[in-house]
Amino acid sequence: MIARDVGIGLRAPHVAEVMATRPAVAFFEVHTENYLGGGPAVATLERLRRDAVISLHGVGLSLGGGDPLDRRHLSRIKSLVDRIQPALCSEHLAWSVGGGAYLNHLLPLPYDRPRLEETSRRIEQVQETLGRTILIENPARYLRFRHSPISEPEFLGELSRRTGCGILLDVNNVYVSSRNFDEDPLAYLHTIPVGAVGEVHLAGHTANEAAGRTILIDDHGSRVSESVWDLYRVTVDRFGTLPTLVEWDTNLPELAVLLAEAAQAERLSHPIRSSERHVVAA
Amino acid sequence: MSSPRELERDLAAALLGGSAEAVVAEIQGDGFDPAARVAIYRNHVFTTLTDALEAIYPVVVRLVDRRFFGYLADGFIREHPPAGPCLFEYGEALPDFLAEFPACRDLAYLRDVARLEWALNEALHAEDAVTLDPRWLAAVPPDEVGRLTLRLHPSFSLLESPWPIDRIWRANQPDADPDATVSLDEGGACLEVYRLDDRPVFRVIAPGAYAFRRALVDGRDLGSAVTAGRSADPTFDLTDALRELLDDGLIVGASACTPSATQGGLRCTPIQRPC
């Protein structure tokens, strides 16, 4: 397990610079699906793993879906996990396959009992195949279903309790989803069980004005917003210091900008004791 | 309330451009039109899949203009959504889609240019394989050479076109001379595509070498491959052809095959397994 530090999402345009300069971050997280072929991508990752910590973050297993689990995809992930031996391995509480089509999006599911049972079974199947526990991330959401009697943090907590999986708490997604449904992000954080969170994600979002209301979009295309930094402080206070990732996917900046965001997360990644809080306040 | 399968099917259909009516009834508004909420997801699906296709087909994008590519990609995604989550594997059907796309009918060469871009993409992501040590050949008795079958590198493929697609491709690279022109009357091309030093490359090859390599790719033995090479070009030479394959590190396996009553009429023994 990685402890007490901050990593960055590694994207293709930064790979050469990262290989040449080896920035001192706690870990590099990559999207599993980009490394399931042969050739230079996976060879480079294998070189990087020799002296860096790697986290594999999957987007395509459709764990919350109803179509049968894609066994070929799972077995390819298994091969990569065996080859790279990542410190962390994660997926999403979402689905992405419907009617045989892969939709390239983390789609929302209604949170009810049948889905809880089905998703638990799928997570167990994945953990059994990989021979390790995985982390499940809360997705950014733009819609919710009329029938969805369980709250998302309760659903995640229950998945963790039943399967032993950890929770990958994306603080930006908590903020985006809560704002999009006029809910309280602090209440969300306080419903997530302490001890179940294995990693935290941070990223930027954008605000879209439409039909007189603001919808936040999780585009990973800017610096982490002040509101999300505030929520991160609360997260650290509640859950302690955790491996934390700064992600950036669209409008990718210079590597230095991403590293500066990681440094900011590092400064905030330790709980402030109440006595120190007074000093800070003074 | 619809069943889990129905709900997903309805949302998936709505995201791929179908009606959102069924799924909208299941969505809570929260002060915003449920259909507009579905549209946020749909927009992401089409934008990111179009980006993925643009990354694989940059020359086609340049030839038809980026905005027009967005229009045809929209139709392509509806008709051929990805079958799996690895987007470097998405878009194989685009060349044939272009050939049938009414607004591209005048660009007869477009399909083959797209096939070349797809072959380069496949070469980049193909499985790795260890090249056979060239010394293996010395160990094969001369009278058995004709019965050898060779396995070529997984990144290797062949492409034939009546259009000068190699020159069209080169003229549409970012560093190409902007004033260079390609005449469609210049004639076609026989190409081989493979990965060399971590980069996908293609090369124009002579008709004899093309026929020889085509026979090998099809799993025929060296004897038949030489016959194919000679019928395409009487001056075709086996020693040169083998040396070229070895120099480029394209042979990753070799088997000696003998006629057999079972196993499809042939029994093949690996000469040397790459480790």
Coordinates of C-alpha atoms in Angstrom, one line a residue:
Chain A
M1 CA 0.0 0.0 0.0
I2 CA 1.2 3.5 -0.8
A3 CA 1.0 5.8 2.2
R4 CA 1.2 9.5 3.0
D5 CA 1.8 10.8 -0.5
V6 CA 0.5 12.2 -3.7
G7 CA 0.7 10.8 -7.2
I8 CA -0.2 12.0 -10.7
G9 CA -2.2 10.6 -13.6
L10 CA 0.2 9.8 -16.3
R11 CA -1.0 10.5 -19.8
A12 CA 0.7 9.8 -23.2
P13 CA 1.9 13.4 -23.9
H14 CA 3.8 13.5 -20.6
V15 CA 5.4 10.0 -20.8
A16 CA 8.7 11.0 -22.5
E17 CA 9.3 13.9 -20.0
V18 CA 8.4 11.7 -17.0
M19 CA 10.8 8.9 -18.2
A20 CA 13.6 11.5 -18.7
T21 CA 13.1 13.6 -15.5
R22 CA 11.5 11.1 -13.1
P23 CA 9.6 13.6 -11.0
A24 CA 9.5 12.7 -7.3
V25 CA 5.8 11.8 -6.9
A26 CA 4.5 9.0 -4.8
F27 CA 3.0 7.1 -7.7
F28 CA 1.9 7.2 -11.3
E29 CA -1.6 6.2 -12.2
V30 CA -2.5 5.1 -15.7
H31 CA -5.7 4.0 -17.5
T32 CA -5.5 0.2 -17.7
E33 CA -7.3 0.1 -21.1
N34 CA -4.4 2.0 -22.8
Y35 CA -1.9 -0.7 -21.8
L36 CA -3.7 -3.9 -22.9
G37 CA -2.0 -4.2 -26.3
G38 CA 1.7 -4.8 -27.1
G39 CA 4.3 -2.4 -28.3
P40 CA 5.9 0.7 -26.8
A41 CA 3.2 1.8 -24.3
V42 CA 3.3 -1.3 -22.1
A43 CA 7.1 -1.7 -22.5
T44 CA 7.6 1.9 -21.2
L45 CA 5.2 1.2 -18.3
E46 CA 7.3 -1.8 -17.5
R47 CA 10.5 0.3 -17.4
L48 CA 8.8 2.9 -15.2
R49 CA 7.6 0.3 -12.7
R50 CA 11.2 -0.8 -12.0
D51 CA 11.7 2.2 -9.8
A52 CA 8.3 3.9 -9.5
V53 CA 5.0 2.9 -7.9
I54 CA 2.2 2.2 -10.4
S55 CA -1.5 2.3 -9.9
L56 CA -3.8 0.7 -12.6
H57 CA -7.1 2.5 -13.0
G58 CA -9.7 0.8 -15.2
V59 CA -12.6 2.4 -16.9
G60 CA -14.1 -0.4 -18.9
L61 CA -15.2 -3.3 -16.7
S62 CA -18.8 -2.1 -16.4
L63 CA -19.1 -3.4 -12.9
G64 CA -22.4 -1.7 -12.3
G65 CA -23.9 -3.1 -15.5
G66 CA -26.3 -5.9 -16.3
D67 CA -24.5 -7.4 -19.4
P68 CA -22.4 -10.3 -18.4
L69 CA -18.9 -9.4 -17.3
D70 CA -16.5 -9.2 -20.3
R71 CA -14.3 -12.2 -19.5
R72 CA -11.8 -11.5 -22.3
H73 CA -11.3 -8.0 -21.0
L74 CA -10.9 -9.2 -17.4
S75 CA -8.3 -11.8 -18.5
R76 CA -6.3 -9.1 -20.3
I77 CA -6.4 -7.0 -17.1
K78 CA -5.2 -10.0 -15.2
S79 CA -2.2 -10.4 -17.5
L80 CA -1.3 -6.7 -17.1
V81 CA -1.7 -6.8 -13.3
D82 CA 0.5 -9.9 -13.2
R83 CA 3.1 -8.1 -15.4
I84 CA 3.1 -4.7 -13.7
Q85 CA 2.2 -5.7 -10.1
P86 CA 0.6 -2.3 -9.4
A87 CA 0.4 -1.0 -5.8
L88 CA -3.2 0.0 -6.4
C89 CA -5.8 -1.4 -8.8
S90 CA -9.2 0.4 -9.2
E91 CA -12.4 0.5 -11.2
H92 CA -15.7 2.5 -11.1
L93 CA -19.2 2.2 -9.6
A94 CA -20.7 2.6 -13.1
W95 CA -21.6 0.7 -16.3
S96 CA -20.5 1.3 -19.8
V97 CA -21.7 -1.7 -21.9
G98 CA -25.3 -1.9 -23.1
G99 CA -26.7 -4.2 -25.8
G100 CA -23.2 -5.2 -26.7
A101 CA -22.0 -1.7 -27.4
Y102 CA -19.2 -0.1 -25.3
L103 CA -20.3 3.5 -24.7
N104 CA -17.0 5.0 -23.4
H105 CA -18.6 6.7 -20.5
L106 CA -19.1 5.9 -16.8
L107 CA -22.9 5.6 -16.7
P108 CA -25.0 5.9 -13.6
L109 CA -27.0 3.0 -12.2
P110 CA -30.0 3.2 -9.8
Y111 CA -28.9 2.3 -6.3
D112 CA -31.2 -0.5 -5.2
R113 CA -30.9 -3.9 -3.6
P114 CA -30.8 -6.1 -6.8
R115 CA -28.0 -3.9 -8.1
L116 CA -26.2 -4.0 -4.8
E117 CA -26.2 -7.8 -4.9
E118 CA -25.3 -8.0 -8.6
T119 CA -22.5 -5.4 -8.3
S120 CA -21.1 -7.2 -5.3
R121 CA -21.0 -10.5 -7.2
R122 CA -19.2 -8.8 -10.1
I123 CA -16.6 -7.2 -7.8
E124 CA -16.0 -10.6 -6.1
Q125 CA -15.5 -12.2 -9.5
V126 CA -12.9 -9.6 -10.4
Q127 CA -11.1 -9.8 -7.1
E128 CA -11.1 -13.6 -7.3
T129 CA -9.6 -13.5 -10.9
L130 CA -7.0 -10.9 -10.0
G131 CA -6.2 -12.5 -6.7
R132 CA -6.4 -9.1 -4.9
T133 CA -8.8 -6.6 -3.7
I134 CA -9.7 -3.6 -5.8
L135 CA -10.8 0.0 -5.1
I136 CA -14.2 1.2 -6.4
E137 CA -14.6 4.9 -7.4
N138 CA -17.7 7.0 -7.1
P139 CA -18.4 8.4 -10.6
A140 CA -19.3 12.0 -11.4
R141 CA -23.1 12.1 -12.1
Y142 CA -25.3 14.3 -14.2
L143 CA -28.5 12.3 -13.7
R144 CA -30.2 10.1 -11.1
F145 CA -33.1 7.8 -11.3
R146 CA -36.5 8.1 -9.7
H147 CA -36.1 4.7 -8.3
S148 CA -32.9 4.7 -6.4
P149 CA -33.6 4.1 -2.7
I150 CA -30.0 3.8 -1.4
S151 CA -27.7 6.8 -1.3
E152 CA -24.4 6.5 -3.3
P153 CA -22.1 6.6 -0.2
E154 CA -24.3 4.0 1.6
F155 CA -24.1 1.8 -1.6
L156 CA -20.3 2.1 -1.7
G157 CA -20.0 1.4 2.0
E158 CA -22.1 -1.7 1.6
L159 CA -20.1 -2.9 -1.4
S160 CA -16.9 -2.5 0.7
R161 CA -18.4 -4.3 3.6
R162 CA -19.7 -7.2 1.5
T163 CA -16.7 -7.8 -0.8
G164 CA -13.8 -6.3 1.1
C165 CA -13.1 -3.9 -1.8
G166 CA -11.8 -0.5 -0.9
I167 CA -13.4 2.8 -1.9
L168 CA -11.6 5.2 -4.2
L169 CA -13.1 8.5 -3.0
D170 CA -13.0 11.0 -5.9
V171 CA -13.5 14.3 -4.0
N172 CA -14.1 16.3 -7.2
N173 CA -16.9 13.8 -8.2
V174 CA -18.5 14.1 -4.7
Y175 CA -18.6 17.8 -5.2
V176 CA -19.8 17.7 -8.9
S177 CA -22.6 15.1 -8.2
S178 CA -23.7 16.8 -5.0
R179 CA -24.0 20.2 -6.7
N180 CA -25.8 18.7 -9.7
F181 CA -28.5 17.2 -7.4
D182 CA -28.5 20.1 -4.8
E183 CA -27.2 17.8 -2.1
D184 CA -24.7 18.3 0.6
P185 CA -21.1 17.1 -0.2
L186 CA -20.2 17.1 3.5
A187 CA -23.1 14.7 4.3
Y188 CA -21.8 12.5 1.5
L189 CA -18.3 12.4 3.1
H190 CA -19.7 11.7 6.5
T191 CA -21.7 8.7 5.2
I192 CA -18.6 7.0 3.8
P193 CA -17.2 4.6 6.4
V194 CA -13.8 5.5 7.8
G195 CA -11.3 2.8 7.1
A196 CA -12.9 1.8 3.8
V197 CA -11.2 4.5 1.7
G198 CA -8.0 3.4 0.0
E199 CA -7.3 6.3 -2.3
V200 CA -8.5 9.8 -3.1
H201 CA -8.8 11.5 -6.5
L202 CA -8.6 15.2 -7.2
A203 CA -9.3 16.9 -10.5
G204 CA -10.7 20.0 -12.1
H205 CA -14.3 20.5 -13.3
T206 CA -16.1 23.0 -15.4
A207 CA -19.5 24.8 -14.9
N208 CA -22.0 24.8 -17.7
E209 CA -25.0 27.2 -17.6
A210 CA -28.1 25.8 -19.2
A211 CA -31.8 26.6 -18.9
G212 CA -31.2 28.8 -15.8
R213 CA -29.2 26.3 -13.9
T214 CA -25.6 25.4 -13.5
I215 CA -24.5 21.8 -14.2
L216 CA -20.9 20.9 -13.3
I217 CA -19.0 18.7 -15.7
D218 CA -16.1 16.5 -14.5
D219 CA -13.8 17.2 -17.5
H220 CA -10.4 16.9 -15.7
G221 CA -9.5 20.0 -17.8
S222 CA -8.3 22.6 -15.2
R223 CA -6.8 23.1 -11.8
V224 CA -8.6 21.7 -8.8
S225 CA -11.2 24.2 -7.7
E226 CA -11.1 26.0 -4.3
S227 CA -14.3 24.3 -3.2
V228 CA -12.8 20.9 -4.0
W229 CA -9.6 21.8 -2.1
D230 CA -11.8 22.7 0.9
L231 CA -13.6 19.4 0.6
Y232 CA -10.2 17.7 0.4
R233 CA -9.2 19.3 3.8
V234 CA -12.4 17.8 5.3
T235 CA -11.6 14.4 3.7
V236 CA -8.1 14.4 5.2
D237 CA -9.5 15.3 8.6
R238 CA -12.1 12.5 8.4
F239 CA -10.1 9.7 6.7
G240 CA -6.5 10.6 7.5
T241 CA -3.6 10.7 5.1
L242 CA -4.3 8.6 2.0
P243 CA -2.7 8.0 -1.4
T244 CA -4.0 10.9 -3.3
L245 CA -4.0 11.4 -7.1
V246 CA -4.2 14.5 -9.1
E247 CA -5.7 13.8 -12.6
W248 CA -5.8 16.0 -15.7
D249 CA -7.1 14.6 -19.0
T250 CA -8.5 17.3 -21.3
N251 CA -6.6 20.6 -22.1
L252 CA -3.5 18.8 -20.7
P253 CA -1.1 21.4 -19.4
E254 CA 2.7 21.3 -19.1
L255 CA 3.8 18.5 -16.7
A256 CA 5.1 21.2 -14.3
V257 CA 1.5 22.5 -13.8
L258 CA 0.3 19.1 -12.9
L259 CA 3.3 18.6 -10.5
A260 CA 2.4 22.0 -8.9
E261 CA -1.1 20.7 -8.2
A262 CA 0.4 17.5 -6.7
A263 CA 2.6 19.7 -4.5
Q264 CA -0.5 21.6 -3.3
A265 CA -2.3 18.3 -2.5
E266 CA 0.8 17.2 -0.6
R267 CA 0.7 20.3 1.6
L268 CA -2.9 19.5 2.5
S269 CA -2.6 15.8 2.8
H270 CA -2.0 15.6 6.5
P271 CA -4.7 16.3 9.1
I272 CA -4.2 19.5 11.0
R273 CA -4.4 19.0 14.8
S274 CA -6.9 21.2 16.5
S275 CA -4.0 23.0 18.4
E276 CA -2.3 23.8 15.1
R277 CA -5.6 24.9 13.6
H278 CA -5.6 27.7 16.1
V279 CA -2.2 28.8 15.1
V280 CA -3.2 28.7 11.4
A281 CA -6.3 30.7 12.2
A282 CA -4.3 33.2 14.1
Chain B
M1 CA -40.2 1.0 -13.1
S2 CA -38.2 -0.9 -15.8
S3 CA -36.0 -3.9 -15.1
P4 CA -32.2 -3.4 -14.9
R5 CA -31.7 -4.7 -18.4
E6 CA -34.4 -2.5 -19.9
L7 CA -33.2 0.6 -18.2
E8 CA -29.6 0.1 -19.5
R9 CA -30.8 -0.8 -22.9
D10 CA -33.0 2.3 -23.1
L11 CA -30.2 4.6 -21.9
A12 CA -27.7 3.0 -24.2
A13 CA -30.0 3.4 -27.2
A14 CA -30.7 7.1 -26.2
L15 CA -26.9 7.7 -26.0
L16 CA -26.3 6.3 -29.4
G17 CA -28.7 8.8 -31.0
G18 CA -32.0 6.9 -30.5
S19 CA -35.1 8.1 -28.7
A20 CA -34.6 9.1 -25.1
E21 CA -38.3 9.0 -24.3
A22 CA -38.3 5.7 -22.4
V23 CA -35.3 6.5 -20.2
V24 CA -36.4 10.1 -19.5
A25 CA -39.4 8.8 -17.7
E26 CA -37.1 7.0 -15.2
I27 CA -34.9 10.1 -14.5
Q28 CA -35.5 12.6 -11.7
G29 CA -35.4 16.2 -12.9
D30 CA -33.9 18.0 -9.9
G31 CA -34.8 21.3 -11.5
F32 CA -33.4 20.4 -14.9
D33 CA -34.9 18.8 -18.0
P34 CA -34.1 15.0 -17.8
A35 CA -33.6 15.0 -21.5
A36 CA -30.9 17.6 -21.2
R37 CA -29.3 15.4 -18.5
V38 CA -29.2 12.5 -21.0
A39 CA -27.8 14.9 -23.6
I40 CA -24.8 15.6 -21.4
Y41 CA -23.9 11.9 -21.5
R42 CA -24.6 11.6 -25.2
N43 CA -22.4 14.6 -25.9
H44 CA -19.5 13.0 -24.0
V45 CA -20.0 9.6 -25.8
F46 CA -19.8 11.2 -29.3
T47 CA -17.0 13.7 -28.4
T48 CA -14.7 11.2 -26.9
L49 CA -15.3 8.5 -29.6
T50 CA -14.8 11.1 -32.3
D51 CA -11.5 12.1 -30.6
A52 CA -10.4 8.4 -30.6
L53 CA -11.2 8.0 -34.3
E54 CA -9.3 11.3 -35.1
A55 CA -6.3 10.0 -33.3
I56 CA -6.2 6.9 -35.5
Y57 CA -7.1 8.5 -38.8
P58 CA -5.3 11.9 -38.9
V59 CA -4.7 11.8 -42.7
V60 CA -8.4 11.1 -43.4
V61 CA -9.2 14.0 -41.1
R62 CA -6.9 16.2 -43.1
L63 CA -8.2 15.0 -46.4
V64 CA -11.9 15.6 -45.6
D65 CA -11.6 18.5 -43.2
R66 CA -12.0 18.2 -39.4
R67 CA -15.6 19.4 -39.3
F68 CA -16.7 17.1 -42.1
F69 CA -14.9 14.2 -40.2
G70 CA -17.0 15.1 -37.2
Y71 CA -20.1 14.7 -39.3
L72 CA -19.2 11.3 -40.7
A73 CA -17.9 10.1 -37.4
D74 CA -21.3 10.8 -35.9
G75 CA -22.9 8.5 -38.5
F76 CA -20.2 5.9 -38.0
I77 CA -20.5 5.8 -34.2
R78 CA -24.3 5.3 -34.4
E79 CA -23.8 2.4 -36.8
H80 CA -20.6 0.9 -35.4
P81 CA -20.3 1.7 -31.7
P82 CA -17.2 0.1 -30.0
A83 CA -17.4 -3.5 -29.1
G84 CA -14.9 -3.3 -26.2
P85 CA -13.3 -0.8 -23.9
C86 CA -9.8 -0.5 -25.6
L87 CA -10.2 2.5 -27.9
F88 CA -7.0 1.7 -29.7
E89 CA -9.0 -1.2 -31.1
Y90 CA -11.9 1.0 -32.2
G91 CA -12.5 2.0 -35.8
E92 CA -11.6 -1.0 -38.0
A93 CA -14.9 -0.7 -39.9
L94 CA -14.2 3.0 -40.8
P95 CA -12.5 2.4 -44.2
D96 CA -15.5 0.4 -45.5
F97 CA -17.9 2.9 -44.0
L98 CA -16.1 5.7 -45.9
A99 CA -16.4 3.7 -49.1
E100 CA -20.2 3.6 -48.6
F101 CA -20.6 7.1 -47.3
P102 CA -22.5 9.1 -50.0
A103 CA -20.8 12.4 -49.4
C104 CA -17.3 10.7 -49.9
R105 CA -18.2 8.9 -53.1
D106 CA -15.9 11.2 -55.2
L107 CA -12.9 10.4 -53.0
A108 CA -12.2 6.9 -54.4
Y109 CA -8.8 6.6 -52.7
L110 CA -10.1 7.5 -49.2
R111 CA -11.0 4.0 -48.2
D112 CA -7.5 2.7 -49.0
V113 CA -5.8 5.6 -47.2
A114 CA -7.9 4.8 -44.2
R115 CA -6.9 1.1 -44.5
L116 CA -3.2 2.2 -44.4
E117 CA -3.9 4.3 -41.2
W118 CA -5.7 1.4 -39.6
A119 CA -2.8 -1.0 -40.5
L120 CA -0.3 1.5 -38.9
N121 CA -2.5 1.7 -35.8
E122 CA -2.6 -2.1 -35.5
A123 CA 1.2 -2.3 -36.0
L124 CA 1.7 0.1 -33.1
H125 CA -0.4 -1.9 -30.7
A126 CA 0.3 -5.5 -31.9
E127 CA 1.6 -8.0 -29.4
D128 CA 5.3 -8.2 -28.9
A129 CA 7.2 -11.2 -30.2
V130 CA 10.9 -12.2 -30.0
T131 CA 12.7 -12.3 -33.4
L132 CA 14.1 -15.6 -34.3
D133 CA 17.9 -15.8 -34.2
P134 CA 19.0 -15.8 -37.9
R135 CA 21.4 -18.8 -37.2
W136 CA 18.4 -21.1 -37.0
L137 CA 18.3 -21.3 -40.8
A138 CA 21.8 -22.9 -41.0
A139 CA 20.5 -25.9 -39.0
V140 CA 17.8 -26.7 -41.6
P141 CA 18.8 -29.3 -44.2
P142 CA 18.6 -27.8 -47.7
D143 CA 16.0 -30.3 -48.9
E144 CA 13.7 -29.3 -46.1
V145 CA 13.8 -25.5 -46.6
G146 CA 10.9 -25.6 -49.1
R147 CA 8.6 -27.2 -46.5
L148 CA 9.3 -24.6 -43.8
T149 CA 6.4 -22.3 -42.8
L150 CA 7.4 -19.0 -41.2
R151 CA 5.5 -17.0 -38.6
L152 CA 6.0 -13.3 -39.2
H153 CA 5.9 -10.6 -36.5
P154 CA 2.4 -9.9 -35.2
S155 CA 2.7 -6.2 -36.3
F156 CA 3.3 -7.2 -39.9
S157 CA 0.6 -6.8 -42.6
L158 CA 0.3 -6.2 -46.3
L159 CA -1.7 -3.7 -48.2
E160 CA -2.4 -3.3 -51.9
S161 CA -4.2 -0.4 -53.6
P162 CA -4.8 0.9 -57.1
W163 CA -4.2 4.4 -55.7
P164 CA -0.9 6.0 -54.7
I165 CA -1.8 5.9 -51.0
D166 CA 1.8 5.9 -49.8
R167 CA 2.4 9.3 -51.5
I168 CA -1.0 10.6 -50.4
W169 CA -0.2 9.7 -46.8
R170 CA 3.3 11.3 -47.0
A171 CA 1.9 14.5 -48.5
N172 CA -0.5 14.8 -45.6
Q173 CA 2.0 14.6 -42.8
P174 CA 2.4 17.7 -40.5
D175 CA 6.0 18.2 -41.8
A176 CA 5.2 17.6 -45.5
D177 CA 5.9 20.3 -48.2
P178 CA 2.5 22.1 -48.3
D179 CA 2.9 22.7 -52.1
A180 CA 3.5 19.0 -52.9
T181 CA 0.9 17.4 -55.1
V182 CA 0.1 13.8 -55.8
S183 CA -1.5 12.8 -59.1
L184 CA -4.0 9.9 -58.8
D185 CA -2.7 8.7 -62.2
E186 CA 0.7 7.9 -60.6
G187 CA -0.5 4.3 -60.1
G188 CA -1.0 2.1 -57.1
A189 CA 1.1 0.7 -54.4
C190 CA 2.0 -2.6 -52.8
L191 CA 2.9 -1.9 -49.1
E192 CA 4.1 -3.7 -46.1
V193 CA 3.4 -2.3 -42.6
Y194 CA 5.1 -3.3 -39.4
R195 CA 6.6 -1.9 -36.2
L196 CA 10.2 -0.9 -36.3
D197 CA 12.0 0.5 -33.2
D198 CA 8.6 1.1 -31.5
R199 CA 7.2 3.0 -34.4
P200 CA 4.7 1.9 -37.0
V201 CA 6.2 2.1 -40.5
F202 CA 5.3 1.2 -44.1
R203 CA 7.4 0.5 -47.1
V204 CA 6.7 0.1 -50.8
I205 CA 7.7 -3.4 -51.9
A206 CA 8.2 -5.0 -55.4
P207 CA 5.4 -7.3 -56.7
G208 CA 7.6 -10.4 -56.4
A209 CA 8.4 -9.7 -52.7
Y210 CA 4.7 -8.8 -52.1
A211 CA 3.4 -12.1 -53.5
F212 CA 6.1 -14.0 -51.6
R213 CA 5.2 -12.3 -48.3
R214 CA 1.5 -12.6 -48.9
A215 CA 1.9 -16.4 -49.3
L216 CA 3.8 -16.6 -46.0
V217 CA 1.2 -14.5 -44.2
D218 CA -1.5 -16.9 -45.6
G219 CA 0.4 -19.8 -43.9
R220 CA 1.8 -21.4 -47.1
D221 CA 5.3 -23.0 -46.9
L222 CA 8.4 -21.5 -48.4
G223 CA 8.3 -23.6 -51.5
S224 CA 4.8 -22.3 -52.5
A225 CA 5.8 -18.8 -51.4
V226 CA 8.7 -18.9 -53.8
T227 CA 6.5 -20.1 -56.6
A228 CA 4.1 -17.2 -55.9
G229 CA 7.0 -14.7 -55.9
R230 CA 8.3 -16.0 -59.2
S231 CA 5.0 -15.9 -60.9
A232 CA 4.7 -12.2 -59.9
D233 CA 8.3 -11.5 -60.9
P234 CA 10.5 -14.0 -62.8
T235 CA 13.7 -12.5 -61.3
F236 CA 12.5 -13.1 -57.7
D237 CA 15.3 -14.5 -55.6
L238 CA 14.6 -16.6 -52.4
T239 CA 18.0 -15.8 -50.8
D240 CA 17.5 -12.0 -51.1
A241 CA 13.9 -12.3 -49.9
L242 CA 14.8 -14.3 -46.8
R243 CA 17.7 -12.0 -46.0
E244 CA 15.4 -9.0 -46.1
L245 CA 12.9 -10.7 -43.7
L246 CA 15.8 -11.6 -41.3
D247 CA 17.4 -8.1 -41.5
D248 CA 14.1 -6.5 -40.6
G249 CA 13.6 -8.9 -37.7
L250 CA 10.2 -10.0 -39.1
I251 CA 10.6 -13.8 -38.6
V252 CA 9.4 -14.8 -35.1
G253 CA 8.8 -18.5 -35.7
A254 CA 9.6 -21.3 -38.1
S255 CA 8.2 -24.8 -38.4
A256 CA 9.1 -27.8 -40.6
C257 CA 5.9 -29.3 -42.0
T258 CA 5.5 -32.8 -43.3
P259 CA 2.4 -34.3 -44.9
S260 CA 0.2 -36.1 -42.3
A261 CA -3.0 -38.1 -42.5
T262 CA -4.4 -36.0 -39.6
Q263 CA -4.1 -32.4 -38.4
G264 CA -5.4 -30.9 -41.6
G265 CA -3.0 -32.8 -43.7
L266 CA 0.2 -31.3 -42.2
R267 CA 2.2 -31.9 -39.1
C268 CA 4.5 -29.1 -38.2
T269 CA 7.3 -29.1 -35.7
P270 CA 8.8 -25.8 -34.4
I271 CA 12.4 -25.3 -35.4
Q272 CA 13.2 -23.1 -32.6
R273 CA 10.8 -21.5 -30.1
P274 CA 11.4 -17.9 -29.4
C275 CA 11.8 -17.6 -25.6

